[in-house]
Coordinates of N, CA and C in Angstrom, one line a residue:
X1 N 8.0 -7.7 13.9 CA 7.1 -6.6 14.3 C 6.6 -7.0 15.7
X2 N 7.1 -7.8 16.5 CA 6.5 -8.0 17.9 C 7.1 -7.3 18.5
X3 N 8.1 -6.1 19.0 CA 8.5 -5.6 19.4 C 8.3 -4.1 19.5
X4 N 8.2 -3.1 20.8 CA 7.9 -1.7 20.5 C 9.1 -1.2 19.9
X5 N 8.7 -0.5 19.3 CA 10.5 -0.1 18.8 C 10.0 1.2 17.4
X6 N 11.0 1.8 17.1 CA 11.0 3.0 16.1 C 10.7 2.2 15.1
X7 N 10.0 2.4 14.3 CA 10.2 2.5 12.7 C 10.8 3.2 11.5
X8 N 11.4 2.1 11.3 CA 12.7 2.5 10.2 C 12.6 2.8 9.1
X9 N 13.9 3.8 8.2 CA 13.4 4.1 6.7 C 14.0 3.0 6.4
X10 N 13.1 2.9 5.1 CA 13.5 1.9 4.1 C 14.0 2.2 2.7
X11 N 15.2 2.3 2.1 CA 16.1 2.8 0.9 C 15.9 1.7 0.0
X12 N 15.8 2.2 -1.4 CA 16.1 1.5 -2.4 C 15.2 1.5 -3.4
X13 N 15.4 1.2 -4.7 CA 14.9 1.0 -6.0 C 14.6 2.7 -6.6
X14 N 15.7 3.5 -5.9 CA 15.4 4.8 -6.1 C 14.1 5.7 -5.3
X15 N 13.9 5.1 -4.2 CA 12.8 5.1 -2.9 C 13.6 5.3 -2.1
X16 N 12.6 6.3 -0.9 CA 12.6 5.8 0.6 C 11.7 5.7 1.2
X17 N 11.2 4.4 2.3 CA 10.0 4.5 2.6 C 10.5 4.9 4.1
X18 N 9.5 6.0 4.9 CA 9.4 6.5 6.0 C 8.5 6.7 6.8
X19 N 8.4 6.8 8.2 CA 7.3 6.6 8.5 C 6.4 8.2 8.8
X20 N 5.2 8.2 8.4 CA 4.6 9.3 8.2 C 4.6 10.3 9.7
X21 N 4.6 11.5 9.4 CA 5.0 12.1 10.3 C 3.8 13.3 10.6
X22 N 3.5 14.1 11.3 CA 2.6 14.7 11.9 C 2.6 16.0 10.6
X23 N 3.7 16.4 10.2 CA 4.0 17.1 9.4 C 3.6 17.1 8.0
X24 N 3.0 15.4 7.7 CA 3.1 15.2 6.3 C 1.2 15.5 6.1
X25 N 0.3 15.8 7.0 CA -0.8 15.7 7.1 C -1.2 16.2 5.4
X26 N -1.2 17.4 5.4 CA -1.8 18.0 4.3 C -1.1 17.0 2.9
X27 N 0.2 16.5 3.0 CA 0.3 15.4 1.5 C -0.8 14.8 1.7
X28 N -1.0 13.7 3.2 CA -1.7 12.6 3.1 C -3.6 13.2 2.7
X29 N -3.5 14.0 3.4 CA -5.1 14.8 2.9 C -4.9 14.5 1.4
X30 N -4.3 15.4 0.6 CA -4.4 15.7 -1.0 C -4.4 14.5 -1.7
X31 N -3.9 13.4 -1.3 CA -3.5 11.7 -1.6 C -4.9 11.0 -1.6
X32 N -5.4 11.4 -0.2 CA -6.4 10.2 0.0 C -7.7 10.9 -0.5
X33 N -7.8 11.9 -0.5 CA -9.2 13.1 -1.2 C -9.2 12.8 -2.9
X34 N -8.1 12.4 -3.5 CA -8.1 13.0 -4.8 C -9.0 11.6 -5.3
X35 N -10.0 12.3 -6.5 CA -10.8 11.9 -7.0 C -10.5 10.3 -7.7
X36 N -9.3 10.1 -8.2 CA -9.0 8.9 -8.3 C -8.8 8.1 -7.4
X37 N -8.2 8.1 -6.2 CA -8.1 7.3 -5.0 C -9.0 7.2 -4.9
X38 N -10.1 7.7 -4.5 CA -11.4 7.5 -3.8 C -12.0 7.1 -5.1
X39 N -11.7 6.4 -6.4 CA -12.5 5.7 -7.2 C -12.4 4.6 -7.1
X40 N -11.4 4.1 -6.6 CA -10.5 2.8 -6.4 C -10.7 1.9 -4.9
X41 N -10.8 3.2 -4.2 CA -9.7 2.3 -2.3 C -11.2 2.8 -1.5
X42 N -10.8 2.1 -0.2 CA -11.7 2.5 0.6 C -10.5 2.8 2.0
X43 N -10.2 4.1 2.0 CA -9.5 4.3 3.0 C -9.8 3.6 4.5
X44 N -8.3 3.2 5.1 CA -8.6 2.9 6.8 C -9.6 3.4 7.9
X45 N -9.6 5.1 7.3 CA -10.4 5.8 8.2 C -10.7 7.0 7.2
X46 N -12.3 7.5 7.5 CA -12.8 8.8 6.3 C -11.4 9.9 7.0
X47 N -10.7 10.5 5.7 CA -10.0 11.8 5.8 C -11.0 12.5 5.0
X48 N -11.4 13.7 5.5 CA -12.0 14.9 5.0 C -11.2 16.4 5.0
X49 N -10.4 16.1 5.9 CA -10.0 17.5 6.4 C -8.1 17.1 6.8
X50 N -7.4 18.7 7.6 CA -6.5 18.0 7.9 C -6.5 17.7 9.5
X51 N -7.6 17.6 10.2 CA -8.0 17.3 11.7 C -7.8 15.2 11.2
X52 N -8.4 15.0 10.1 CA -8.5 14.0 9.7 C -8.0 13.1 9.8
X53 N -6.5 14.0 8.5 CA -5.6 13.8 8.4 C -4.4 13.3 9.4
X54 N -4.5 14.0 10.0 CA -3.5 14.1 11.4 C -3.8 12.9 12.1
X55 N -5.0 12.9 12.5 CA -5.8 11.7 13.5 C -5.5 10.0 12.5
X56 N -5.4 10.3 11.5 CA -4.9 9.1 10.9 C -3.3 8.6 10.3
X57 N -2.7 9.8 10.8 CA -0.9 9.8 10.8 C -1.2 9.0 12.4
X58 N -1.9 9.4 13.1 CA -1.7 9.2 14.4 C -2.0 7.7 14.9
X59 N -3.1 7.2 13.9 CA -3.6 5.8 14.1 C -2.6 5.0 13.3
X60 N -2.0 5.6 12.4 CA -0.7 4.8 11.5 C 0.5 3.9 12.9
X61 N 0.8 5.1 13.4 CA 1.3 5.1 14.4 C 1.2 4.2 15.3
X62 N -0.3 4.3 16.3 CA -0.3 3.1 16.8 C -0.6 1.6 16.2
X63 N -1.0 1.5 15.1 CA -0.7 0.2 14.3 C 0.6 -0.4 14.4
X64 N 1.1 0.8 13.9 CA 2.9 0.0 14.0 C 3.2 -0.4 15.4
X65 N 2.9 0.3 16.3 CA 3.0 -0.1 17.9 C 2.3 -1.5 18.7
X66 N 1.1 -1.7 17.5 CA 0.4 -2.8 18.1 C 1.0 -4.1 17.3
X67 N 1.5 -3.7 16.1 CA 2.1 -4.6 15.3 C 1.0 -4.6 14.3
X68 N 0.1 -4.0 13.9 CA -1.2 -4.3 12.9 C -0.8 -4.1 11.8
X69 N -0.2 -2.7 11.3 CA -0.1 -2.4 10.6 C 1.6 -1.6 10.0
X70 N 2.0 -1.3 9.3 CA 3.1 -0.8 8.7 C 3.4 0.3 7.6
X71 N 2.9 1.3 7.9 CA 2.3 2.1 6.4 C 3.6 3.1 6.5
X72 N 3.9 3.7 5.0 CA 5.0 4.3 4.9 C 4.6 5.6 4.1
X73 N 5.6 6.5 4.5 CA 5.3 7.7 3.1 C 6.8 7.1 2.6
X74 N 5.6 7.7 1.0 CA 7.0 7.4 -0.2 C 7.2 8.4 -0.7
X75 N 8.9 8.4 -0.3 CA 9.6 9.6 -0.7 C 10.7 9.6 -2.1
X76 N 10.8 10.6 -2.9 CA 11.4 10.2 -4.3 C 12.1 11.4 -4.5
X77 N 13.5 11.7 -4.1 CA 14.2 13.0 -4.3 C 14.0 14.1 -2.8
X78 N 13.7 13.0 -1.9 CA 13.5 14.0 -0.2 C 11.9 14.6 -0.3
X79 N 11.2 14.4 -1.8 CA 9.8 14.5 -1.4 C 8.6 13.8 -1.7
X80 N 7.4 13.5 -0.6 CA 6.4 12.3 -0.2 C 5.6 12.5 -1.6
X81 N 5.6 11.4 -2.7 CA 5.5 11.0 -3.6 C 3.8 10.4 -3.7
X82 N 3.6 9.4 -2.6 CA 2.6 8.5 -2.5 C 2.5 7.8 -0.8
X83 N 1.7 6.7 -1.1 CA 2.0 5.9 0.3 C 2.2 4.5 -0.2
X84 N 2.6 3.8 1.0 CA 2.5 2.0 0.9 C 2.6 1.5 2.0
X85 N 1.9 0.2 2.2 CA 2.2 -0.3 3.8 C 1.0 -1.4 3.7
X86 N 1.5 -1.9 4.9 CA 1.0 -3.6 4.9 C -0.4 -3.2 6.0
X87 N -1.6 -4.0 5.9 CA -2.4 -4.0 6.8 C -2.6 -5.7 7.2
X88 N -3.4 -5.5 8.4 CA -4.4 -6.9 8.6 C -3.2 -7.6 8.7
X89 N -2.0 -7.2 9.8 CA -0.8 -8.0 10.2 C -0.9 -9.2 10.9
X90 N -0.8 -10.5 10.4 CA -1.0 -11.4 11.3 C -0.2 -12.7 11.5
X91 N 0.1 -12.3 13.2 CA 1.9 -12.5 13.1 C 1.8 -13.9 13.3
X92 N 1.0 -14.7 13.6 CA 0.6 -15.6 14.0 C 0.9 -16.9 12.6
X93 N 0.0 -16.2 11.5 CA 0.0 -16.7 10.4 C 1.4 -16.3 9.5
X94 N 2.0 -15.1 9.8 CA 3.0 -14.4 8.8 C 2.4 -13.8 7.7
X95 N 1.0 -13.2 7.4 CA 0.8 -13.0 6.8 C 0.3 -11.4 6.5
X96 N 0.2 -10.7 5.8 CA -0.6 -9.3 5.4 C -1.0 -8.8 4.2
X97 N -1.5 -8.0 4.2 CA -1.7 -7.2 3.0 C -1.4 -5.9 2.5
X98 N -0.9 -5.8 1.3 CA -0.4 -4.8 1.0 C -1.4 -3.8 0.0
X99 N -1.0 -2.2 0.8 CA -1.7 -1.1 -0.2 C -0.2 -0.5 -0.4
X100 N -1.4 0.7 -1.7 CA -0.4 1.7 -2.3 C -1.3 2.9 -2.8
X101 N -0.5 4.2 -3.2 CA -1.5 5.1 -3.9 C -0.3 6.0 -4.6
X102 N -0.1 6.8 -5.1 CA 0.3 8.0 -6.0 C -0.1 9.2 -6.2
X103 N 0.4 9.8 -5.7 CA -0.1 11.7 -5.8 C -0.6 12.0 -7.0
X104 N -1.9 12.3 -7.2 CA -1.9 13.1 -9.3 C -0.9 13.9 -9.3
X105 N -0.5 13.2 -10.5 CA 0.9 14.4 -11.5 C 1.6 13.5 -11.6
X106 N 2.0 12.5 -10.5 CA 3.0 11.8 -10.4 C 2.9 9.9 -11.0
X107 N 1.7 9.6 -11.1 CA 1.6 8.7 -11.7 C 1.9 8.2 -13.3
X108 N 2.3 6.8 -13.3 CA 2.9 6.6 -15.0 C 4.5 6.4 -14.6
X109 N 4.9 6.5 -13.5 CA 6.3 6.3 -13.5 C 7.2 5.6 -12.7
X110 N 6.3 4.4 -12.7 CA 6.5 3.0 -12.0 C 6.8 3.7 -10.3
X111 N 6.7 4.6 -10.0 CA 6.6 5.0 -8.5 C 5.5 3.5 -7.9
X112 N 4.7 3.4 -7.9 CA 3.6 2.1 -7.2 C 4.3 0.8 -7.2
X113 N 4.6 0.8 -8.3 CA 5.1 -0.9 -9.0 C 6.5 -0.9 -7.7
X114 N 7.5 0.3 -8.0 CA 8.9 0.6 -7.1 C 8.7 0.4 -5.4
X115 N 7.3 1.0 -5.0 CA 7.4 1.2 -3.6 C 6.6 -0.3 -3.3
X116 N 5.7 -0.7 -3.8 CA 5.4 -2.2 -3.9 C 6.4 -3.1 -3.3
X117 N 7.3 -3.5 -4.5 CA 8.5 -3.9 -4.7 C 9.3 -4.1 -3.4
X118 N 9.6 -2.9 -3.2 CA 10.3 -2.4 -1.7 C 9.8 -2.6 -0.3
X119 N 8.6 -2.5 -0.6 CA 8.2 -2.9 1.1 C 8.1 -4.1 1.5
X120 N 7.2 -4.8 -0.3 CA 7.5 -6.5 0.0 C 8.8 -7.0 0.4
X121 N 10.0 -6.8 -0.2 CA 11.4 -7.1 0.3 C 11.5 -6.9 1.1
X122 N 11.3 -5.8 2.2 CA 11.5 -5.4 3.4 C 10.5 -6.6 4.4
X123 N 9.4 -6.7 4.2 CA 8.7 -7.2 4.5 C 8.8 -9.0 5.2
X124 N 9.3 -9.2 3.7 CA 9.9 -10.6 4.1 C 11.3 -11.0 4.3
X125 N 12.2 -10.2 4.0 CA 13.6 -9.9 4.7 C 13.9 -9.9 5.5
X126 N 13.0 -8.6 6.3 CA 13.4 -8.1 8.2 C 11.9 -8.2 8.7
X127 N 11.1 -8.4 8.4 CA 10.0 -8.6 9.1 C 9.6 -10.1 9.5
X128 N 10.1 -10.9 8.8 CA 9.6 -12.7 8.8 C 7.8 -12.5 8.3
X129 N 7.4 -11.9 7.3 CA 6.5 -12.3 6.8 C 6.1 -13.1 5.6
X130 N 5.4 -14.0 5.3 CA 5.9 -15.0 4.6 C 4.8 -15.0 3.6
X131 N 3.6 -14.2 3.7 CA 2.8 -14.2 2.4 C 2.0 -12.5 2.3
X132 N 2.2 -12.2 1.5 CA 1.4 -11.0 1.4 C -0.1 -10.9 0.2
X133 N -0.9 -10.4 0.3 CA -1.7 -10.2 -0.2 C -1.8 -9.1 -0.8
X134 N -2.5 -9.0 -2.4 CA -2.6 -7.8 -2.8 C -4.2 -8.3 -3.7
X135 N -5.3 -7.0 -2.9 CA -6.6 -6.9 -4.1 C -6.6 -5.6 -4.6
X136 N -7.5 -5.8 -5.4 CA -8.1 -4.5 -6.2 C -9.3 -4.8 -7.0
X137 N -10.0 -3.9 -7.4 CA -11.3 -3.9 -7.9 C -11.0 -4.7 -9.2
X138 N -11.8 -5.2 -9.7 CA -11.3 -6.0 -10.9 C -11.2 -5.2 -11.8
X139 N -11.8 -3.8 -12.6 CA -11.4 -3.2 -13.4 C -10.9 -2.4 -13.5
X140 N -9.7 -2.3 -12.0 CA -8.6 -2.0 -12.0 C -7.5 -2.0 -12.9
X141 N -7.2 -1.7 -14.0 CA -6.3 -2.2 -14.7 C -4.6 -2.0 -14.3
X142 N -4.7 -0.5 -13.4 CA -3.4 -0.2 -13.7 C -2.8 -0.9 -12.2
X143 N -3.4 -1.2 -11.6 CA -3.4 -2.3 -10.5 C -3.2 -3.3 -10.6
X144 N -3.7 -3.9 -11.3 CA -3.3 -5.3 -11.9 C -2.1 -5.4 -12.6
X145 N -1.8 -4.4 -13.3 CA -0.2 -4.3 -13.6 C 0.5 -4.3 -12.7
X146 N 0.7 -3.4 -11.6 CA 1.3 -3.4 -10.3 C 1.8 -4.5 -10.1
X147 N 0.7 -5.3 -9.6 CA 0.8 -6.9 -8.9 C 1.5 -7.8 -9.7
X148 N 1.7 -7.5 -11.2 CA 1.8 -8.5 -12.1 C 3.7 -8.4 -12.2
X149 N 3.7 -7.4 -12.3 CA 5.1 -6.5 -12.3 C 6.2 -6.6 -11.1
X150 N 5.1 -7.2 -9.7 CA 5.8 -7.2 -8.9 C 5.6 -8.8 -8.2
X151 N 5.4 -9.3 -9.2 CA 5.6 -11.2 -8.9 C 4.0 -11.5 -8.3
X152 N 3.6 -10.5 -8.4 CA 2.0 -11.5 -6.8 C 1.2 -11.9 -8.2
X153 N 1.1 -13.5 -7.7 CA 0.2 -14.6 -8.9 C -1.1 -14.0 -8.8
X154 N -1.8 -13.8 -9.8 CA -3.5 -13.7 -9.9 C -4.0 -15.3 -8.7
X155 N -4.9 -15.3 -7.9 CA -5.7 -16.4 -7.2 C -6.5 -16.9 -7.4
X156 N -7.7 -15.5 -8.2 CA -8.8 -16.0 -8.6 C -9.6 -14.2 -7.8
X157 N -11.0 -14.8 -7.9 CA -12.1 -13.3 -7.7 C -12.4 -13.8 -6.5
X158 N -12.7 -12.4 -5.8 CA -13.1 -12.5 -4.6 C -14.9 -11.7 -4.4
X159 N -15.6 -12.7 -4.5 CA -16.6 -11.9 -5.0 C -17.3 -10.8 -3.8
X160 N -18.1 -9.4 -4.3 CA -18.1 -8.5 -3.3 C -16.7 -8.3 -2.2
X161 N -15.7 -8.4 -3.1 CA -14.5 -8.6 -1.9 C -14.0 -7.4 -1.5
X162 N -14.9 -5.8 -2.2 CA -14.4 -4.5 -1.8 C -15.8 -3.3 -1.2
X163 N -15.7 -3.3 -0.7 CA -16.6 -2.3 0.0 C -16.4 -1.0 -0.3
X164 N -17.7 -0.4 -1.2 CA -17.6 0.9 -1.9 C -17.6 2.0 -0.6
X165 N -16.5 2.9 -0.3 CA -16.9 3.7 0.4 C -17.7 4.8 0.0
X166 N -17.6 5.2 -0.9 CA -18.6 6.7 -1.6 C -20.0 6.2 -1.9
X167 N -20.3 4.5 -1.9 CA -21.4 4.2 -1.9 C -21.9 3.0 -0.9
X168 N -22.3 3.8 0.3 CA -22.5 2.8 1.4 C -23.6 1.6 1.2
X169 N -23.0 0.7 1.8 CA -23.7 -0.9 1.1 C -23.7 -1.3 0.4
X170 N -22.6 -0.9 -0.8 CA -22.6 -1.5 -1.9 C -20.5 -2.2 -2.0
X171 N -20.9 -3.1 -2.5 CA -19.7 -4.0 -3.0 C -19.8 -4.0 -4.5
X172 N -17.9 -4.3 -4.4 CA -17.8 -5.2 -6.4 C -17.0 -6.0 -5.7
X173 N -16.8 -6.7 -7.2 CA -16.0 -7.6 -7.2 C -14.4 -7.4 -6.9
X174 N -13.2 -8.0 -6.9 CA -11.6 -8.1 -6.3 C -10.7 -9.4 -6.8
X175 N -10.2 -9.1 -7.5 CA -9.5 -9.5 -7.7 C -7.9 -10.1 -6.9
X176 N -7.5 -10.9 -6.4 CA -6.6 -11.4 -5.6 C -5.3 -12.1 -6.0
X177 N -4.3 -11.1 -5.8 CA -3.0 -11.8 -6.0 C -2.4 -12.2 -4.4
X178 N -1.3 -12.6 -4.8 CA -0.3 -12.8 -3.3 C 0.6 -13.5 -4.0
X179 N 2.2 -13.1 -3.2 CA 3.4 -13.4 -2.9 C 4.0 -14.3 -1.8
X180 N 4.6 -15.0 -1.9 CA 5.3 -15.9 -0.8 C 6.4 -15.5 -0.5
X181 N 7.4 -15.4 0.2 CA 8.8 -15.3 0.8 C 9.4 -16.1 -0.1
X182 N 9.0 -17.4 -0.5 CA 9.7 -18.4 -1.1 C 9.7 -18.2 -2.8
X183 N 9.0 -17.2 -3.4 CA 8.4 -17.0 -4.7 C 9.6 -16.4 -4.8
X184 N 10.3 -16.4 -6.8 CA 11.8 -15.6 -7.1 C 11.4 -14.3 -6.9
X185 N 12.4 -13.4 -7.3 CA 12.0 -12.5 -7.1 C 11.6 -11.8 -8.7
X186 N 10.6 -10.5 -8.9 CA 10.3 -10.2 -10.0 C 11.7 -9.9 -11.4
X187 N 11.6 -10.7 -12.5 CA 12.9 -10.5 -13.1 C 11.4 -9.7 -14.5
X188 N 12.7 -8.8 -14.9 CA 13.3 -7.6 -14.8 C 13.1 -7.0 -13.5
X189 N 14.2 -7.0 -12.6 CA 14.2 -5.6 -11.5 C 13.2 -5.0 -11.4
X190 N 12.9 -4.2 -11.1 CA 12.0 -2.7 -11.1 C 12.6 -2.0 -10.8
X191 N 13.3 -0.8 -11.3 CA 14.0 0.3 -11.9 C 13.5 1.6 -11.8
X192 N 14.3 2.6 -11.5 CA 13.1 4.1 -11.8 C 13.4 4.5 -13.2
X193 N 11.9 4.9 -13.6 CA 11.7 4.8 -15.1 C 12.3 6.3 -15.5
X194 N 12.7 6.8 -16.6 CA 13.6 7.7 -16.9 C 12.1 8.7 -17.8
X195 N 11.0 8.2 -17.9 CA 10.0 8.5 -18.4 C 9.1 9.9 -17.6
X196 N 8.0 10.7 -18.7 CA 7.5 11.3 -17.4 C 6.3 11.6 -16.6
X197 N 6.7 12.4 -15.8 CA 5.4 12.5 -15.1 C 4.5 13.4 -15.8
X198 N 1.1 3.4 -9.2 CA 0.1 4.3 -9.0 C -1.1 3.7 -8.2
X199 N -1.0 3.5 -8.2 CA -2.5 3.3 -7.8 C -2.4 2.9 -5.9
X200 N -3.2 2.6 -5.7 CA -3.5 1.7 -4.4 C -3.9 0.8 -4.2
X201 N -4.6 0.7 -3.0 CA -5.1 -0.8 -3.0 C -6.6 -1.2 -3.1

């Protein structure tokens, strides 16, 4: 990621991750507004609208340009599903951290666990990143599966390690996994589940 250059799709596990486009504004609105996300995450930047929206496809953009960041729409059948993508890129260390989220309707169907999966690979494959990070609120549960599902060790608590956005000045607690380049990879695969119709970071 030291280099200016296009950002590429990424195929696989029944995924493609792509990079978000001016067009996708109103998914990314409906994604980051819905009342579950916002129980969970504390977005990059407040989306309220699709003025918001847009302005933060746009800062996506220059992240990847500065090398900070790497965020993807996840597409499943040619349509944007959810998101995933690395923050707090530090090329220095090889290190980042990974989010995720899932459209309502679409959750329960290892979509999170899949696009996870996939960016980490990508990640430490063609990127040379060598540790990734993954928190979440501690009673997070379906998050904690995520991470567990996709090899990142539990580390321990991170205390006040999440900043409530819907309640300014207030923290909980976080929970901390992470992945190494050098860690196997998650056995069983992760597969697309034949089941029917998550989370972030």
């Amino acid at each position: 990621m030291t280099d200016i250059r296009t950002q590429q799709e990424v195929h696989g596990l029944g995924l493609s991750l792509r990079p978000w486009g001016a067009a996708d504004a109103d998914v990314l609105l409906r994604g980051v507004t819905d009342p579950e996300y916002l129980r969970w995450n504390t977005p990059l930047r407040p989306i309220a609208d699709l003025a918001d929206a847009r302005e933060a496809i746009r800062y996506r953009s220059e992240g990847w340009l500065s090398g900070k960041l790497a965020h993807f729409a996840v597409a499943e059948g040619g349509e944007i599903v959810g998101g995933v993508g690395l923050s707090g890129i530090d090329r220095h260390m090889c290190q980042a951290a990974v989010g995720y989220w899932v459209l309502p309707g679409l959750r329960g169907r290892g979509i999170a666990t899949r696009a996870v999966e996939l960016c980490t690979r990508w990640a430490f494959e063609q990127e040379g990143i060598h540790r990734i990070e993954l928190r979440h609120a501690v009673d997070h549960m379906a998050s904690c599966r995520v991470a567990e599902r996709c090899g990142y060790a539990y580390e321990g608590t991170r205390r006040d390690g999440m900043h409530q956005a819907q309640r300014p000045g207030t923290y909980r607690d976080a929970h901390q996994h992470a992945r190494l380049a050098t860690d196997p990879y998650p056995s069983p695969d992760p597969s697309p589940d034949p089941g029917p119709s998550s989370t972030p970071r």
